[in-house]
Amino acid sequence: MAQLRALAKPSVASLDEVRAVWEVNVFGPLRVYQAMLPLLRKSSDARIVNVTSALGSLTLASDPSFAYHSSFEPVYAASKTALHAVTLSMMTELEATDIKINLVSPGFARTRLVNFEGTESIEDAAREVVRVARLGPDGPTATFTTWEGTSLPW
């Protein structure tokens, strides 16, 4: 992970890598939103759950006491911040509807993406995403929670 962080610093980050990550983390969710919105509008219980990271919170990332403050970089972390902005724009567009939109951070899951070096199991990482997706029509919107169910600032 240290090697990946070193390669992601703004002074040396590959623009091709930035584009590739943003393609998945920012443009991907926007494409899915655009494709699925007609179906969501027909549902009586529509909900969008965007999977993000605590690293995407500018409030947390700008706090020097945040454990991952020094990990904020233009590749992954900034892509998650951009996802927050895209999510906010979705919420603004859908304010007059019953469609709920929430953010969930699954934590640092042991997946192939991080060479299985994560600290959370895949099951733990998925738990909050599933819980939020199943909140129902009376559930909250505009929340940002972690895999542990705690609230985070956007």
PDB file of C-alpha atoms in Angstrom, residues 8-111:
ATOM      1  CA  ALA A   8      -0.534   8.566  -6.201  1.00  0.00           C
ATOM      2  CA  LYS A   9       1.006  11.802  -4.909  1.00  0.00           C
ATOM      3  CA  PRO A  10      -0.087  14.800  -6.982  1.00  0.00           C
ATOM      4  CA  SER A  11       3.487  15.503  -8.055  1.00  0.00           C
ATOM      5  CA  VAL A  12       3.927  12.087  -9.684  1.00  0.00           C
ATOM      6  CA  ALA A  13       0.454  10.602 -10.254  1.00  0.00           C
ATOM      7  CA  SER A  14       0.001   9.250 -13.739  1.00  0.00           C
ATOM      8  CA  LEU A  15      -2.770  11.150 -15.497  1.00  0.00           C
ATOM      9  CA  ASP A  16      -3.698   7.921 -17.267  1.00  0.00           C
ATOM     10  CA  GLU A  17      -4.181   6.277 -13.853  1.00  0.00           C
ATOM     11  CA  VAL A  18      -6.228   9.242 -12.616  1.00  0.00           C
ATOM     12  CA  ARG A  19      -8.448   9.001 -15.698  1.00  0.00           C
ATOM     13  CA  ALA A  20      -8.861   5.226 -15.320  1.00  0.00           C
ATOM     14  CA  VAL A  21      -9.879   5.451 -11.663  1.00  0.00           C
ATOM     15  CA  TRP A  22     -12.204   8.400 -12.252  1.00  0.00           C
ATOM     16  CA  GLU A  23     -13.779   6.503 -15.155  1.00  0.00           C
ATOM     17  CA  VAL A  24     -14.842   3.789 -12.705  1.00  0.00           C
ATOM     18  CA  ASN A  25     -15.515   5.799  -9.536  1.00  0.00           C
ATOM     19  CA  VAL A  26     -17.127   8.929 -10.985  1.00  0.00           C
ATOM     20  CA  PHE A  27     -18.274   8.426 -14.564  1.00  0.00           C
ATOM     21  CA  GLY A  28     -19.423   4.830 -13.961  1.00  0.00           C
ATOM     22  CA  PRO A  29     -21.982   5.718 -11.261  1.00  0.00           C
ATOM     23  CA  LEU A  30     -23.195   8.665 -13.355  1.00  0.00           C
ATOM     24  CA  ARG A  31     -23.698   6.387 -16.378  1.00  0.00           C
ATOM     25  CA  VAL A  32     -25.612   3.851 -14.275  1.00  0.00           C
ATOM     26  CA  TYR A  33     -27.735   6.644 -12.784  1.00  0.00           C
ATOM     27  CA  GLN A  34     -28.625   7.955 -16.247  1.00  0.00           C
ATOM     28  CA  ALA A  35     -29.458   4.476 -17.520  1.00  0.00           C
ATOM     29  CA  MET A  36     -31.525   3.434 -14.486  1.00  0.00           C
ATOM     30  CA  LEU A  37     -33.345   6.681 -13.682  1.00  0.00           C
ATOM     31  CA  PRO A  38     -36.372   5.941 -15.901  1.00  0.00           C
ATOM     32  CA  LEU A  39     -36.912   2.661 -14.027  1.00  0.00           C
ATOM     33  CA  LEU A  40     -36.272   4.244 -10.625  1.00  0.00           C
ATOM     34  CA  ARG A  41     -38.901   6.880 -11.352  1.00  0.00           C
ATOM     35  CA  LYS A  42     -41.486   4.089 -11.826  1.00  0.00           C
ATOM     36  CA  SER A  43     -40.719   2.473  -8.450  1.00  0.00           C
ATOM     37  CA  SER A  44     -42.572   3.153  -5.220  1.00  0.00           C
ATOM     38  CA  ASP A  45     -39.417   2.345  -3.250  1.00  0.00           C
ATOM     39  CA  ALA A  46     -36.435   3.566  -5.256  1.00  0.00           C
ATOM     40  CA  ARG A  47     -33.060   4.031  -3.618  1.00  0.00           C
ATOM     41  CA  ILE A  48     -29.582   4.761  -4.902  1.00  0.00           C
ATOM     42  CA  VAL A  49     -26.650   3.658  -2.752  1.00  0.00           C
ATOM     43  CA  ASN A  50     -23.325   4.963  -3.973  1.00  0.00           C
ATOM     44  CA  VAL A  51     -20.312   3.127  -2.587  1.00  0.00           C
ATOM     45  CA  THR A  52     -17.617   5.542  -1.515  1.00  0.00           C
ATOM     46  CA  SER A  53     -14.847   5.939   1.044  1.00  0.00           C
ATOM     47  CA  ALA A  54     -14.231   7.994   4.161  1.00  0.00           C
ATOM     48  CA  LEU A  55     -11.271   9.325   2.152  1.00  0.00           C
ATOM     49  CA  GLY A  56     -13.807  11.146  -0.043  1.00  0.00           C
ATOM     50  CA  SER A  57     -14.960  13.369   2.818  1.00  0.00           C
ATOM     51  CA  LEU A  58     -13.308  16.770   2.477  1.00  0.00           C
ATOM     52  CA  THR A  59     -14.254  17.496   6.081  1.00  0.00           C
ATOM     53  CA  LEU A  60     -12.288  14.482   7.293  1.00  0.00           C
ATOM     54  CA  ALA A  61      -9.463  14.682   4.761  1.00  0.00           C
ATOM     55  CA  SER A  62      -8.714  18.312   5.602  1.00  0.00           C
ATOM     56  CA  ASP A  63      -8.465  17.549   9.332  1.00  0.00           C
ATOM     57  CA  PRO A  64      -4.812  16.894  10.275  1.00  0.00           C
ATOM     58  CA  SER A  65      -5.985  14.633  13.115  1.00  0.00           C
ATOM     59  CA  PHE A  66      -7.830  12.302  10.695  1.00  0.00           C
ATOM     60  CA  ALA A  67      -5.907   9.016  10.571  1.00  0.00           C
ATOM     61  CA  TYR A  68      -5.838   9.067   6.754  1.00  0.00           C
ATOM     62  CA  HIS A  69      -5.243  12.808   6.299  1.00  0.00           C
ATOM     63  CA  SER A  70      -1.917  12.189   4.557  1.00  0.00           C
ATOM     64  CA  SER A  71      -3.556   9.615   2.267  1.00  0.00           C
ATOM     65  CA  PHE A  72      -5.632  12.162   0.351  1.00  0.00           C
ATOM     66  CA  GLU A  73      -4.452  12.149  -3.263  1.00  0.00           C
ATOM     67  CA  PRO A  74      -5.833  12.942  -6.744  1.00  0.00           C
ATOM     68  CA  VAL A  75      -6.348   9.357  -7.877  1.00  0.00           C
ATOM     69  CA  TYR A  76      -8.623   7.338  -5.572  1.00  0.00           C
ATOM     70  CA  ALA A  77      -9.440   9.752  -2.734  1.00  0.00           C
ATOM     71  CA  ALA A  78     -10.291  12.705  -4.973  1.00  0.00           C
ATOM     72  CA  SER A  79     -12.378  10.414  -7.195  1.00  0.00           C
ATOM     73  CA  LYS A  80     -14.499   9.569  -4.154  1.00  0.00           C
ATOM     74  CA  THR A  81     -14.823  13.280  -3.338  1.00  0.00           C
ATOM     75  CA  ALA A  82     -16.018  13.792  -6.918  1.00  0.00           C
ATOM     76  CA  LEU A  83     -18.494  10.931  -6.419  1.00  0.00           C
ATOM     77  CA  HIS A  84     -19.869  12.821  -3.408  1.00  0.00           C
ATOM     78  CA  ALA A  85     -20.387  15.875  -5.633  1.00  0.00           C
ATOM     79  CA  VAL A  86     -22.101  13.783  -8.317  1.00  0.00           C
ATOM     80  CA  THR A  87     -24.280  12.183  -5.614  1.00  0.00           C
ATOM     81  CA  LEU A  88     -25.237  15.633  -4.330  1.00  0.00           C
ATOM     82  CA  SER A  89     -26.193  16.677  -7.861  1.00  0.00           C
ATOM     83  CA  MET A  90     -28.378  13.558  -8.157  1.00  0.00           C
ATOM     84  CA  MET A  91     -30.043  14.438  -4.850  1.00  0.00           C
ATOM     85  CA  THR A  92     -30.658  17.994  -6.035  1.00  0.00           C
ATOM     86  CA  GLU A  93     -32.216  16.767  -9.274  1.00  0.00           C
ATOM     87  CA  LEU A  94     -34.467  14.324  -7.402  1.00  0.00           C
ATOM     88  CA  GLU A  95     -35.475  16.540  -4.440  1.00  0.00           C
ATOM     89  CA  ALA A  96     -39.101  16.653  -5.553  1.00  0.00           C
ATOM     90  CA  THR A  97     -39.298  12.845  -5.825  1.00  0.00           C
ATOM     91  CA  ASP A  98     -39.419   9.995  -3.320  1.00  0.00           C
ATOM     92  CA  ILE A  99     -36.156   8.515  -4.618  1.00  0.00           C
ATOM     93  CA  LYS A 100     -33.668   8.190  -1.757  1.00  0.00           C
ATOM     94  CA  ILE A 101     -29.923   8.571  -2.260  1.00  0.00           C
ATOM     95  CA  ASN A 102     -27.255   7.581   0.264  1.00  0.00           C
ATOM     96  CA  LEU A 103     -23.507   7.068   0.456  1.00  0.00           C
ATOM     97  CA  VAL A 104     -21.855   4.084   2.138  1.00  0.00           C
ATOM     98  CA  SER A 105     -18.195   3.461   2.885  1.00  0.00           C
ATOM     99  CA  PRO A 106     -17.526  -0.284   3.076  1.00  0.00           C
ATOM    100  CA  GLY A 107     -14.185   0.276   4.798  1.00  0.00           C
ATOM    101  CA  PHE A 108     -10.870  -1.205   3.768  1.00  0.00           C
ATOM    102  CA  ALA A 109     -12.120  -4.600   2.648  1.00  0.00           C
ATOM    103  CA  ARG A 110      -9.880  -7.554   1.906  1.00  0.00           C
ATOM    104  CA  THR A 111     -10.370  -7.610  -1.851  1.00  0.00           C
TER     105      THR A 111
END
